[in-house]
């Protein structure tokens, strides 16, 4: 799960969940098939083979790589650094359902990372997390189990650049935005409005901001931030983000 996508109809992040080489071999040995779709993977066991091997096993450890299919996922995910990878450890003890926040981040450059799928090493710069699942012997049963990993989205100051403002002197975007000095971009002058405070980023919103002139609405629903138009910088030792939104 990812906060940015939670408002969507399925609420699941655009992740592929891929077992590493050792896990893929182990799953085949236990007669477990993977059924994957956007943001989740189901493990389906062949009953007889699984039960036979489970009786002889103290515990099993499975490792999965979470690969983002959205190129700008790092721009909207709350993480300490640009190339951090979340390390998530899930161990079944009492409950058959685990719900874990992605809070532990390792400073690993993804250019040094390979993943394995079907015994083939694949380079992928969009590795976002490594999930390790441990099942002790008493949990090696056919009882349904689930692991949910939750990623937090960043908040950003929204910055609107309005180019088609000729003849409109009293533009405004609600009381949450303050007009800034004009900026010149590609030889065009833009009126600039910046949100006073950071706003949580979501793919879908239930409310929109409107553009008005002399308190008369001229654009009912302003565009939303795009993940690939977000810049991040450090100010006074604090990481801050700005979502740039252009209106022609």
Coordinates of C-alpha atoms in Angstrom, one line a residue, residues 9-161:
X9 CA -10.2 2.5 -6.6
X10 CA -7.8 -0.4 -5.8
X11 CA -5.6 1.5 -3.4
X12 CA -2.6 -0.5 -4.4
X13 CA 0.8 0.9 -5.4
X14 CA 2.2 0.1 -8.8
X15 CA 4.7 -2.5 -7.6
X16 CA 5.8 -5.8 -8.9
X17 CA 6.7 -8.3 -6.2
X18 CA 9.5 -10.7 -7.3
X19 CA 11.1 -13.5 -5.3
X20 CA 14.9 -13.7 -5.2
X21 CA 16.7 -16.7 -6.6
X22 CA 16.7 -18.8 -3.4
X23 CA 13.1 -18.0 -2.7
X24 CA 12.0 -19.0 -6.2
X25 CA 13.7 -22.4 -5.8
X26 CA 12.2 -22.9 -2.3
X27 CA 8.7 -22.1 -3.6
X28 CA 9.0 -24.7 -6.3
X29 CA 10.2 -27.3 -3.8
X30 CA 7.1 -26.6 -1.6
X31 CA 4.8 -26.7 -4.6
X32 CA 3.8 -23.0 -4.2
X33 CA 2.7 -20.9 -7.2
X34 CA 2.8 -17.1 -7.4
X35 CA -0.2 -15.2 -8.8
X36 CA 0.7 -11.6 -9.2
X37 CA -1.1 -8.4 -10.1
X38 CA -0.6 -4.7 -9.5
X39 CA 0.6 -4.2 -6.0
X40 CA 0.2 -7.7 -4.6
X41 CA 1.2 -11.4 -4.9
X42 CA -0.7 -14.4 -3.8
X43 CA 1.0 -17.7 -2.9
X44 CA -1.0 -20.7 -3.7
X45 CA 0.2 -24.0 -2.3
X46 CA -0.2 -27.6 -3.6
X47 CA -1.7 -29.1 -0.5
X48 CA -0.1 -32.5 -0.3
X49 CA 3.4 -31.5 -1.2
X50 CA 3.3 -28.5 1.1
X51 CA 2.1 -30.5 4.1
X52 CA 4.7 -33.2 3.6
X53 CA 7.6 -30.8 3.5
X54 CA 6.2 -28.5 6.2
X55 CA 6.3 -31.4 8.7
X56 CA 10.1 -31.7 8.1
X57 CA 10.9 -28.0 8.2
X58 CA 11.7 -25.9 11.3
X59 CA 11.1 -22.6 9.5
X60 CA 11.3 -21.0 6.1
X61 CA 12.5 -17.5 5.1
X62 CA 11.3 -15.9 1.9
X63 CA 12.8 -12.8 0.3
X64 CA 11.0 -10.6 -2.2
X65 CA 12.0 -7.5 -4.2
X66 CA 9.4 -4.8 -4.6
X67 CA 9.9 -3.1 -8.0
X68 CA 8.1 0.1 -8.9
X69 CA 6.5 0.3 -12.3
X70 CA 6.1 4.1 -11.8
X71 CA 9.4 5.8 -12.8
X72 CA 8.8 8.8 -10.4
X73 CA 7.9 6.7 -7.4
X74 CA 10.9 8.0 -5.4
X75 CA 9.7 11.6 -5.9
X76 CA 6.5 11.0 -4.0
X77 CA 7.7 8.5 -1.3
X78 CA 8.9 9.6 2.1
X79 CA 12.5 8.3 2.4
X80 CA 15.7 9.8 3.8
X81 CA 17.7 9.8 0.5
X82 CA 17.1 9.5 -3.2
X83 CA 18.7 6.1 -3.5
X84 CA 17.5 4.5 -0.3
X85 CA 15.9 1.1 -0.2
X86 CA 13.4 0.0 2.4
X87 CA 14.3 -3.2 4.3
X88 CA 11.2 -4.8 5.7
X89 CA 11.3 -7.9 8.0
X90 CA 8.1 -9.7 8.7
X91 CA 8.0 -12.6 11.1
X92 CA 4.8 -14.5 11.9
X93 CA 4.4 -15.0 15.6
X94 CA 0.8 -14.9 16.8
X95 CA -1.4 -13.1 14.2
X96 CA -1.8 -14.5 10.6
X97 CA -2.0 -10.9 9.3
X98 CA 1.0 -8.5 9.5
X99 CA 0.7 -4.8 8.7
X100 CA 4.1 -3.1 8.6
X101 CA 5.2 0.5 7.8
X102 CA 8.3 0.9 5.6
X103 CA 10.4 2.8 8.2
X104 CA 13.8 1.2 7.9
X105 CA 15.8 2.6 4.9
X106 CA 19.2 1.5 3.8
X107 CA 21.6 3.8 1.9
X108 CA 22.0 1.4 -1.0
X109 CA 22.6 2.7 -4.6
X110 CA 20.3 0.7 -6.8
X111 CA 22.9 0.7 -9.6
X112 CA 24.7 -1.9 -7.5
X113 CA 21.6 -4.1 -7.1
X114 CA 20.5 -7.1 -9.2
X115 CA 17.4 -9.1 -8.7
X116 CA 16.6 -12.6 -9.7
X117 CA 13.4 -13.8 -11.4
X118 CA 13.2 -17.3 -13.0
X119 CA 16.9 -17.7 -12.3
X120 CA 17.8 -14.8 -14.5
X121 CA 19.6 -11.8 -13.0
X122 CA 17.8 -8.5 -13.9
X123 CA 19.1 -5.0 -13.4
X124 CA 16.4 -2.7 -12.2
X125 CA 16.9 0.8 -10.9
X126 CA 13.3 0.9 -9.6
X127 CA 14.0 -1.4 -6.7
X128 CA 12.2 0.3 -3.8
X129 CA 12.2 -2.4 -1.0
X130 CA 13.4 -5.8 0.1
X131 CA 10.9 -7.8 2.0
X132 CA 12.0 -10.7 4.1
X133 CA 9.2 -13.0 5.5
X134 CA 10.0 -15.6 8.2
X135 CA 7.5 -18.4 9.0
X136 CA 8.3 -20.6 12.0
X137 CA 7.2 -24.3 11.9
X138 CA 3.9 -23.7 13.7
X139 CA 2.9 -21.2 11.0
X140 CA 3.8 -23.6 8.1
X141 CA 0.1 -24.4 7.6
X142 CA -2.4 -23.8 4.9
X143 CA -4.2 -21.1 7.0
X144 CA -4.5 -17.9 5.1
X145 CA -1.8 -15.3 6.0
X146 CA -1.1 -11.8 4.7
X147 CA 1.7 -9.2 4.9
X148 CA 0.9 -5.6 4.1
X149 CA 3.7 -3.1 3.6
X150 CA 2.7 0.5 3.8
X151 CA 4.7 3.4 2.2
X152 CA 4.2 7.0 3.2
X153 CA 3.9 9.8 0.7
X154 CA 5.6 13.1 1.0
X155 CA 4.0 16.5 1.5
X156 CA 5.1 19.4 -0.8
X157 CA 4.4 23.0 -1.3
X158 CA 2.4 23.4 -4.4
X159 CA 3.7 26.1 -6.8
X160 CA 1.4 27.2 -9.7
X161 CA 2.8 29.0 -12.7

